[in-house]
PDB file of C-alpha atoms in Angstrom:
ATOM      1  CA  MET A 902       0.000   0.000   0.000  1.00  0.00           C
ATOM      2  CA  ILE A 903       1.207   3.496  -0.875  1.00  0.00           C
ATOM      3  CA  THR A 904       1.585   5.540   2.319  1.00  0.00           C
ATOM      4  CA  ILE A 905       1.820   9.209   3.193  1.00  0.00           C
ATOM      5  CA  ALA A 906       5.564   8.688   3.706  1.00  0.00           C
ATOM      6  CA  ASP A 907       5.887   7.499   0.089  1.00  0.00           C
ATOM      7  CA  VAL A 908       4.051  10.580  -1.156  1.00  0.00           C
ATOM      8  CA  LYS A 909       6.100  13.030   0.902  1.00  0.00           C
ATOM      9  CA  LYS A 910       9.426  11.752  -0.411  1.00  0.00           C
ATOM     10  CA  ASP A 911       8.394  11.770  -4.092  1.00  0.00           C
ATOM     11  CA  GLU A 912      10.420  14.327  -6.063  1.00  0.00           C
ATOM     12  CA  GLU A 913       7.546  15.255  -8.377  1.00  0.00           C
ATOM     13  CA  VAL A 914       5.329  15.993  -5.384  1.00  0.00           C
ATOM     14  CA  LYS A 915       8.046  18.155  -3.843  1.00  0.00           C
ATOM     15  CA  ALA A 916       8.486  20.144  -7.068  1.00  0.00           C
ATOM     16  CA  ILE A 917       4.769  20.735  -7.636  1.00  0.00           C
ATOM     17  CA  MET A 918       4.130  21.731  -4.018  1.00  0.00           C
ATOM     18  CA  TYR A 919       7.043  24.165  -4.223  1.00  0.00           C
ATOM     19  CA  MET A 920       5.570  25.797  -7.331  1.00  0.00           C
ATOM     20  CA  ALA A 921       2.090  25.867  -5.779  1.00  0.00           C
ATOM     21  CA  GLU A 922       3.327  27.831  -2.793  1.00  0.00           C
ATOM     22  CA  ASN A 923       5.365  30.149  -5.025  1.00  0.00           C
ATOM     23  CA  GLN A 924       2.254  31.072  -6.981  1.00  0.00           C
ATOM     24  CA  ILE A 925       0.135  31.550  -3.856  1.00  0.00           C
ATOM     25  CA  GLU A 926       2.810  33.840  -2.396  1.00  0.00           C
ATOM     26  CA  ALA A 927       3.003  35.844  -5.622  1.00  0.00           C
ATOM     27  CA  LEU A 928      -0.774  36.297  -5.548  1.00  0.00           C
ATOM     28  CA  GLY A 929      -0.625  37.528  -1.961  1.00  0.00           C
ATOM     29  CA  PHE A 930      -2.745  34.779  -0.407  1.00  0.00           C
ATOM     30  CA  THR A 931      -2.210  33.396   3.078  1.00  0.00           C
ATOM     31  CA  GLU A 932       0.261  30.524   3.456  1.00  0.00           C
ATOM     32  CA  HIS A 933      -0.603  27.250   1.685  1.00  0.00           C
ATOM     33  CA  SER A 934       2.784  25.556   2.085  1.00  0.00           C
ATOM     34  CA  VAL A 935       3.936  22.183   3.386  1.00  0.00           C
ATOM     35  CA  ARG A 936       3.054  23.450   6.877  1.00  0.00           C
ATOM     36  CA  HIS A 937      -0.630  23.793   5.947  1.00  0.00           C
ATOM     37  CA  SER A 938      -0.662  20.556   3.955  1.00  0.00           C
ATOM     38  CA  SER A 939       0.941  18.631   6.813  1.00  0.00           C
ATOM     39  CA  ILE A 940      -1.582  19.935   9.355  1.00  0.00           C
ATOM     40  CA  VAL A 941      -4.527  19.128   7.085  1.00  0.00           C
ATOM     41  CA  SER A 942      -3.067  15.654   6.458  1.00  0.00           C
ATOM     42  CA  LYS A 943      -2.722  15.006  10.190  1.00  0.00           C
ATOM     43  CA  TRP A 944      -6.179  16.288  11.135  1.00  0.00           C
ATOM     44  CA  ALA A 945      -7.943  14.496   8.268  1.00  0.00           C
ATOM     45  CA  GLY A 946      -6.406  11.204   9.358  1.00  0.00           C
ATOM     46  CA  GLU A 947      -7.290  11.799  13.000  1.00  0.00           C
ATOM     47  CA  ILE A 948     -10.897  12.649  12.160  1.00  0.00           C
ATOM     48  CA  LEU A 949     -11.413   9.471  10.149  1.00  0.00           C
ATOM     49  CA  GLN A 950      -9.685   7.369  12.778  1.00  0.00           C
ATOM     50  CA  ASP A 951     -11.880   8.809  15.513  1.00  0.00           C
ATOM     51  CA  VAL A 952     -15.112   8.188  13.597  1.00  0.00           C
ATOM     52  CA  GLY A 953     -14.146   4.532  13.258  1.00  0.00           C
ATOM     53  CA  ALA A 954     -12.626   4.233   9.783  1.00  0.00           C
ATOM     54  CA  ASP A 955     -10.113   1.460   9.166  1.00  0.00           C
ATOM     55  CA  GLU A 956      -6.375   2.045   8.829  1.00  0.00           C
ATOM     56  CA  HIS A 957      -6.503   1.988   5.043  1.00  0.00           C
ATOM     57  CA  ARG A 958      -9.116   4.777   4.821  1.00  0.00           C
ATOM     58  CA  VAL A 959      -7.187   6.798   7.392  1.00  0.00           C
ATOM     59  CA  GLU A 960      -4.032   6.593   5.275  1.00  0.00           C
ATOM     60  CA  LEU A 961      -5.921   7.688   2.165  1.00  0.00           C
ATOM     61  CA  ALA A 962      -7.289  10.682   4.087  1.00  0.00           C
ATOM     62  CA  LYS A 963      -3.761  11.645   5.135  1.00  0.00           C
ATOM     63  CA  ILE A 964      -2.600  11.523   1.518  1.00  0.00           C
ATOM     64  CA  ALA A 965      -5.590  13.552   0.305  1.00  0.00           C
ATOM     65  CA  GLY A 966      -4.889  16.134   2.989  1.00  0.00           C
ATOM     66  CA  TYR A 967      -1.254  16.437   2.007  1.00  0.00           C
ATOM     67  CA  LEU A 968      -1.956  16.826  -1.724  1.00  0.00           C
ATOM     68  CA  HIS A 969      -5.187  18.821  -1.599  1.00  0.00           C
ATOM     69  CA  ASP A 970      -3.712  22.177  -2.684  1.00  0.00           C
ATOM     70  CA  ILE A 971      -1.251  21.119  -5.392  1.00  0.00           C
ATOM     71  CA  GLY A 972      -3.591  22.525  -8.027  1.00  0.00           C
ATOM     72  CA  ASN A 973      -2.367  25.952  -6.948  1.00  0.00           C
ATOM     73  CA  SER A 974       0.715  25.151  -9.022  1.00  0.00           C
ATOM     74  CA  ILE A 975      -1.488  25.633 -12.109  1.00  0.00           C
ATOM     75  CA  ASN A 976      -3.863  28.389 -11.083  1.00  0.00           C
ATOM     76  CA  ARG A 977      -5.718  29.443  -7.937  1.00  0.00           C
ATOM     77  CA  ASN A 978      -8.971  29.306  -9.877  1.00  0.00           C
ATOM     78  CA  ASN A 979     -10.363  25.754 -10.044  1.00  0.00           C
ATOM     79  CA  HIS A 980      -7.366  24.543  -8.035  1.00  0.00           C
ATOM     80  CA  ALA A 981      -9.404  21.734  -6.486  1.00  0.00           C
ATOM     81  CA  GLN A 982     -10.193  20.168  -9.864  1.00  0.00           C
ATOM     82  CA  SER A 983      -6.736  20.599 -11.374  1.00  0.00           C
ATOM     83  CA  GLY A 984      -5.175  19.313  -8.150  1.00  0.00           C
ATOM     84  CA  ALA A 985      -7.431  16.269  -8.224  1.00  0.00           C
ATOM     85  CA  ILE A 986      -6.229  15.297 -11.693  1.00  0.00           C
ATOM     86  CA  LEU A 987      -2.588  15.986 -10.822  1.00  0.00           C
ATOM     87  CA  SER A 988      -2.918  13.826  -7.715  1.00  0.00           C
ATOM     88  CA  TYR A 989      -4.468  10.914  -9.590  1.00  0.00           C
ATOM     89  CA  ASN A 990      -1.653  10.917 -12.148  1.00  0.00           C
ATOM     90  CA  ILE A 991       1.042  11.100  -9.471  1.00  0.00           C
ATOM     91  CA  LEU A 992      -0.471   8.415  -7.260  1.00  0.00           C
ATOM     92  CA  THR A 993      -0.993   5.905 -10.053  1.00  0.00           C
ATOM     93  CA  ARG A 994       2.535   6.560 -11.288  1.00  0.00           C
ATOM     94  CA  ILE A 995       4.030   5.671  -7.911  1.00  0.00           C
ATOM     95  CA  GLY A 996       1.990   2.483  -7.738  1.00  0.00           C
ATOM     96  CA  MET A 997      -1.324   3.208  -6.024  1.00  0.00           C
ATOM     97  CA  ASN A 998      -4.227   1.148  -7.304  1.00  0.00           C
ATOM     98  CA  TYR A 999      -6.758   2.951  -9.477  1.00  0.00           C
ATOM     99  CA  MET A1000      -9.649   2.765  -7.020  1.00  0.00           C
ATOM    100  CA  ASP A1001      -7.715   4.323  -4.131  1.00  0.00           C
ATOM    101  CA  ALA A1002      -6.252   7.002  -6.401  1.00  0.00           C
ATOM    102  CA  ALA A1003      -9.732   7.819  -7.708  1.00  0.00           C
ATOM    103  CA  ASP A1004     -11.051   8.056  -4.129  1.00  0.00           C
ATOM    104  CA  ILE A1005      -8.391  10.634  -3.317  1.00  0.00           C
ATOM    105  CA  MET A1006      -9.010  12.430  -6.613  1.00  0.00           C
ATOM    106  CA  MET A1007     -12.694  12.775  -5.745  1.00  0.00           C
ATOM    107  CA  ALA A1008     -11.919  14.080  -2.267  1.00  0.00           C
ATOM    108  CA  ILE A1009      -9.480  16.725  -3.509  1.00  0.00           C
ATOM    109  CA  GLY A1010     -11.873  17.774  -6.276  1.00  0.00           C
ATOM    110  CA  ASN A1011     -14.561  18.478  -3.678  1.00  0.00           C
ATOM    111  CA  HIS A1012     -12.629  20.220  -0.896  1.00  0.00           C
ATOM    112  CA  ASP A1013     -13.253  23.811  -1.999  1.00  0.00           C
ATOM    113  CA  GLU A1014     -16.343  25.533  -0.590  1.00  0.00           C
ATOM    114  CA  HIS A1015     -17.324  27.140  -3.902  1.00  0.00           C
ATOM    115  CA  GLU A1016     -18.164  23.909  -5.693  1.00  0.00           C
ATOM    116  CA  GLY A1017     -17.288  21.077  -3.321  1.00  0.00           C
ATOM    117  CA  LEU A1018     -19.571  18.671  -1.504  1.00  0.00           C
ATOM    118  CA  PRO A1019     -18.877  15.961   1.106  1.00  0.00           C
ATOM    119  CA  VAL A1020     -19.384  12.963  -1.171  1.00  0.00           C
ATOM    120  CA  SER A1021     -17.306  10.430   0.805  1.00  0.00           C
ATOM    121  CA  ASP A1022     -15.793   9.884   4.228  1.00  0.00           C
ATOM    122  CA  ILE A1023     -12.377  10.971   2.946  1.00  0.00           C
ATOM    123  CA  THR A1024     -13.844  14.095   1.336  1.00  0.00           C
ATOM    124  CA  SER A1025     -15.630  14.986   4.572  1.00  0.00           C
ATOM    125  CA  ALA A1026     -12.522  14.586   6.714  1.00  0.00           C
ATOM    126  CA  LEU A1027     -10.503  16.659   4.237  1.00  0.00           C
ATOM    127  CA  ILE A1028     -13.067  19.472   4.225  1.00  0.00           C
ATOM    128  CA  LEU A1029     -13.158  19.645   8.021  1.00  0.00           C
ATOM    129  CA  ALA A1030      -9.371  19.556   8.372  1.00  0.00           C
ATOM    130  CA  ASP A1031      -8.746  22.154   5.666  1.00  0.00           C
ATOM    131  CA  LYS A1032     -11.291  24.685   6.904  1.00  0.00           C
ATOM    132  CA  ALA A1033     -10.058  24.328  10.484  1.00  0.00           C
ATOM    133  CA  ASP A1034      -6.574  25.680   9.776  1.00  0.00           C
ATOM    134  CA  VAL A1035      -6.953  29.351  10.600  1.00  0.00           C
ATOM    135  CA  HIS A1036      -3.955  30.707  12.486  1.00  0.00           C
ATOM    136  CA  LYS A1037      -1.647  33.714  12.709  1.00  0.00           C
ATOM    137  CA  SER A1038       1.270  31.652  11.382  1.00  0.00           C
ATOM    138  CA  ARG A1039      -0.430  31.638   7.966  1.00  0.00           C
ATOM    139  CA  VAL A1040       0.048  35.388   7.534  1.00  0.00           C
ATOM    140  CA  ARG A1041       3.052  36.384   5.443  1.00  0.00           C
ATOM    141  CA  ALA A1042       5.953  37.887   7.392  1.00  0.00           C
ATOM    142  CA  ASN A1043       6.035  40.943   5.120  1.00  0.00           C
ATOM    143  CA  THR A1044       2.421  41.811   6.024  1.00  0.00           C
ATOM    144  CA  THR A1045       2.584  41.340   9.787  1.00  0.00           C
ATOM    145  CA  ARG A1046       4.285  44.730  10.153  1.00  0.00           C
ATOM    146  CA  MET A1047       1.362  46.508   8.476  1.00  0.00           C
ATOM    147  CA  SER A1048      -1.408  48.107  10.533  1.00  0.00           C
ATOM    148  CA  MET A1049      -4.545  46.008  10.929  1.00  0.00           C
ATOM    149  CA  GLU A1050      -6.519  48.579   8.931  1.00  0.00           C
ATOM    150  CA  ASN A1051      -4.279  48.047   5.898  1.00  0.00           C
ATOM    151  CA  LEU A1052      -4.493  44.253   5.955  1.00  0.00           C
ATOM    152  CA  ASN A1053      -7.077  42.424   3.892  1.00  0.00           C
ATOM    153  CA  ILE A1054      -9.762  40.593   5.833  1.00  0.00           C
ATOM    154  CA  HIS A1055      -8.180  37.151   5.355  1.00  0.00           C
ATOM    155  CA  ASP A1056      -4.914  38.361   6.879  1.00  0.00           C
ATOM    156  CA  ARG A1057      -6.720  40.143   9.713  1.00  0.00           C
ATOM    157  CA  VAL A1058      -8.688  37.040  10.653  1.00  0.00           C
ATOM    158  CA  ASN A1059      -5.703  34.719  10.484  1.00  0.00           C
ATOM    159  CA  LEU A1060      -3.476  37.155  12.362  1.00  0.00           C
ATOM    160  CA  ALA A1061      -6.097  37.348  15.117  1.00  0.00           C
ATOM    161  CA  ALA A1062      -6.416  33.569  15.411  1.00  0.00           C
ATOM    162  CA  GLU A1063      -4.326  32.503  18.388  1.00  0.00           C
ATOM    163  CA  LYS A1064      -5.347  28.840  18.244  1.00  0.00           C
ATOM    164  CA  SER A1065      -7.464  26.518  16.128  1.00  0.00           C
ATOM    165  CA  ILE A1066      -8.006  22.795  16.495  1.00  0.00           C
ATOM    166  CA  VAL A1067     -10.546  20.314  15.174  1.00  0.00           C
ATOM    167  CA  TYR A1068     -11.347  17.042  16.920  1.00  0.00           C
ATOM    168  CA  VAL A1069     -14.006  14.398  17.399  1.00  0.00           C
ATOM    169  CA  ASP A1070     -15.839  14.163  20.713  1.00  0.00           C
ATOM    170  CA  LYS A1071     -16.836  10.515  20.545  1.00  0.00           C
ATOM    171  CA  ALA A1072     -19.010  10.587  23.663  1.00  0.00           C
ATOM    172  CA  ALA A1073     -21.063  13.538  22.431  1.00  0.00           C
ATOM    173  CA  GLY A1074     -21.088  12.456  18.789  1.00  0.00           C
ATOM    174  CA  GLU A1075     -19.685  15.819  17.728  1.00  0.00           C
ATOM    175  CA  ILE A1076     -16.907  17.171  15.548  1.00  0.00           C
ATOM    176  CA  ILE A1077     -15.677  20.336  17.207  1.00  0.00           C
ATOM    177  CA  LEU A1078     -13.738  23.226  15.726  1.00  0.00           C
ATOM    178  CA  ASN A1079     -12.341  25.294  18.602  1.00  0.00           C
ATOM    179  CA  ILE A1080     -10.867  28.710  17.764  1.00  0.00           C
ATOM    180  CA  VAL A1081      -9.406  31.443  19.947  1.00  0.00           C
ATOM    181  CA  ILE A1082      -9.575  34.893  18.342  1.00  0.00           C
ATOM    182  CA  ASP A1083      -7.938  38.088  19.602  1.00  0.00           C
ATOM    183  CA  THR A1084     -10.920  40.414  19.216  1.00  0.00           C
ATOM    184  CA  GLU A1085      -8.673  43.455  19.513  1.00  0.00           C
ATOM    185  CA  LYS A1086      -7.277  42.509  16.105  1.00  0.00           C
ATOM    186  CA  CYS A1087     -10.530  41.528  14.414  1.00  0.00           C
ATOM    187  CA  SER A1088     -14.125  40.909  15.372  1.00  0.00           C
ATOM    188  CA  VAL A1089     -15.861  37.552  15.396  1.00  0.00           C
ATOM    189  CA  MET A1090     -18.090  38.952  12.659  1.00  0.00           C
ATOM    190  CA  ASP A1091     -14.997  39.387  10.465  1.00  0.00           C
ATOM    191  CA  TYR A1092     -14.396  35.659  10.870  1.00  0.00           C
ATOM    192  CA  PHE A1093     -17.933  34.836   9.774  1.00  0.00           C
ATOM    193  CA  GLU A1094     -17.726  37.227   6.840  1.00  0.00           C
ATOM    194  CA  ILE A1095     -15.163  35.015   5.130  1.00  0.00           C
ATOM    195  CA  TYR A1096     -15.766  31.657   6.825  1.00  0.00           C
ATOM    196  CA  PHE A1097     -19.556  31.357   6.917  1.00  0.00           C
ATOM    197  CA  GLY A1098     -19.737  29.343   3.688  1.00  0.00           C
ATOM    198  CA  ARG A1099     -16.882  27.144   4.880  1.00  0.00           C
ATOM    199  CA  MET A1100     -18.626  26.470   8.178  1.00  0.00           C
ATOM    200  CA  GLN A1101     -21.798  25.465   6.319  1.00  0.00           C
ATOM    201  CA  LEU A1102     -19.722  22.999   4.315  1.00  0.00           C
ATOM    202  CA  CYS A1103     -18.162  21.700   7.547  1.00  0.00           C
ATOM    203  CA  ARG A1104     -21.633  21.065   8.947  1.00  0.00           C
ATOM    204  CA  ARG A1105     -22.529  19.030   5.879  1.00  0.00           C
ATOM    205  CA  ALA A1106     -19.242  17.129   6.136  1.00  0.00           C
ATOM    206  CA  ALA A1107     -19.877  16.275   9.777  1.00  0.00           C
ATOM    207  CA  ASP A1108     -23.410  15.174   8.881  1.00  0.00           C
ATOM    208  CA  PHE A1109     -21.962  12.813   6.263  1.00  0.00           C
ATOM    209  CA  LEU A1110     -19.800  11.246   8.965  1.00  0.00           C
ATOM    210  CA  GLY A1111     -22.820  10.853  11.231  1.00  0.00           C
ATOM    211  CA  LYS A1112     -21.700  13.585  13.634  1.00  0.00           C
ATOM    212  CA  LYS A1113     -22.882  17.033  14.681  1.00  0.00           C
ATOM    213  CA  PHE A1114     -20.646  19.977  13.812  1.00  0.00           C
ATOM    214  CA  VAL A1115     -19.940  22.405  16.657  1.00  0.00           C
ATOM    215  CA  LEU A1116     -18.005  25.660  16.369  1.00  0.00           C
ATOM    216  CA  ILE A1117     -16.508  27.143  19.528  1.00  0.00           C
ATOM    217  CA  ILE A1118     -15.079  30.664  19.358  1.00  0.00           C
ATOM    218  CA  ASN A1119     -13.532  32.135  22.507  1.00  0.00           C
ATOM    219  CA  ASP A1120     -15.322  29.518  24.621  1.00  0.00           C
ATOM    220  CA  VAL A1121     -18.723  30.375  23.136  1.00  0.00           C
ATOM    221  CA  ARG A1122     -20.385  27.290  21.720  1.00  0.00           C
ATOM    222  CA  LEU A1123     -22.112  27.867  18.359  1.00  0.00           C
ATOM    223  CA  VAL A1124     -24.211  24.981  17.092  1.00  0.00           C
TER     224      VAL A1124
END
């Protein structure tokens, strides 16, 4: 079985992820580097494991999480679809069977909130993990010195996010996204302005996994 370790050491993957981050940086978006991909990979695997998926499905979720943004190497627009096709070609080349590669392709193709839907367990875990990564470390170093008023809303929200974590509460049957926001840097409403659609998608993803999605911001539980 092809593992996440196999994917991470592949030279083609390294080259494409490098170019993806270069383009995202040139466009001025928040960080989408190996740091983000590694966190999404880890959380997607943990979510599937905690909802009872077998080891094989968990590994596929980790791989989908790691590769989900490689389409940014082509263009930010439609990056989910282009990344899905890139991933399928890479994974089959390194020896993954067609069915598993197609499962990952489908997940990556559906992770973006503009046209994505939770159509599988892997897709759902990927959506939840990806949308959960809001944090000040994602803001470019060259923008952190700017005043908050001059930052775009994505940078303001990420810069204000002191902590974010997503996890499954098995006893309660919930998938919880817990965020701590410095409200002196941005308001909670700023968060919802750009993340409302993503949170709706997270709710649908949790529903697919048979769980209830719960958002906690600054210890306030939002169901």
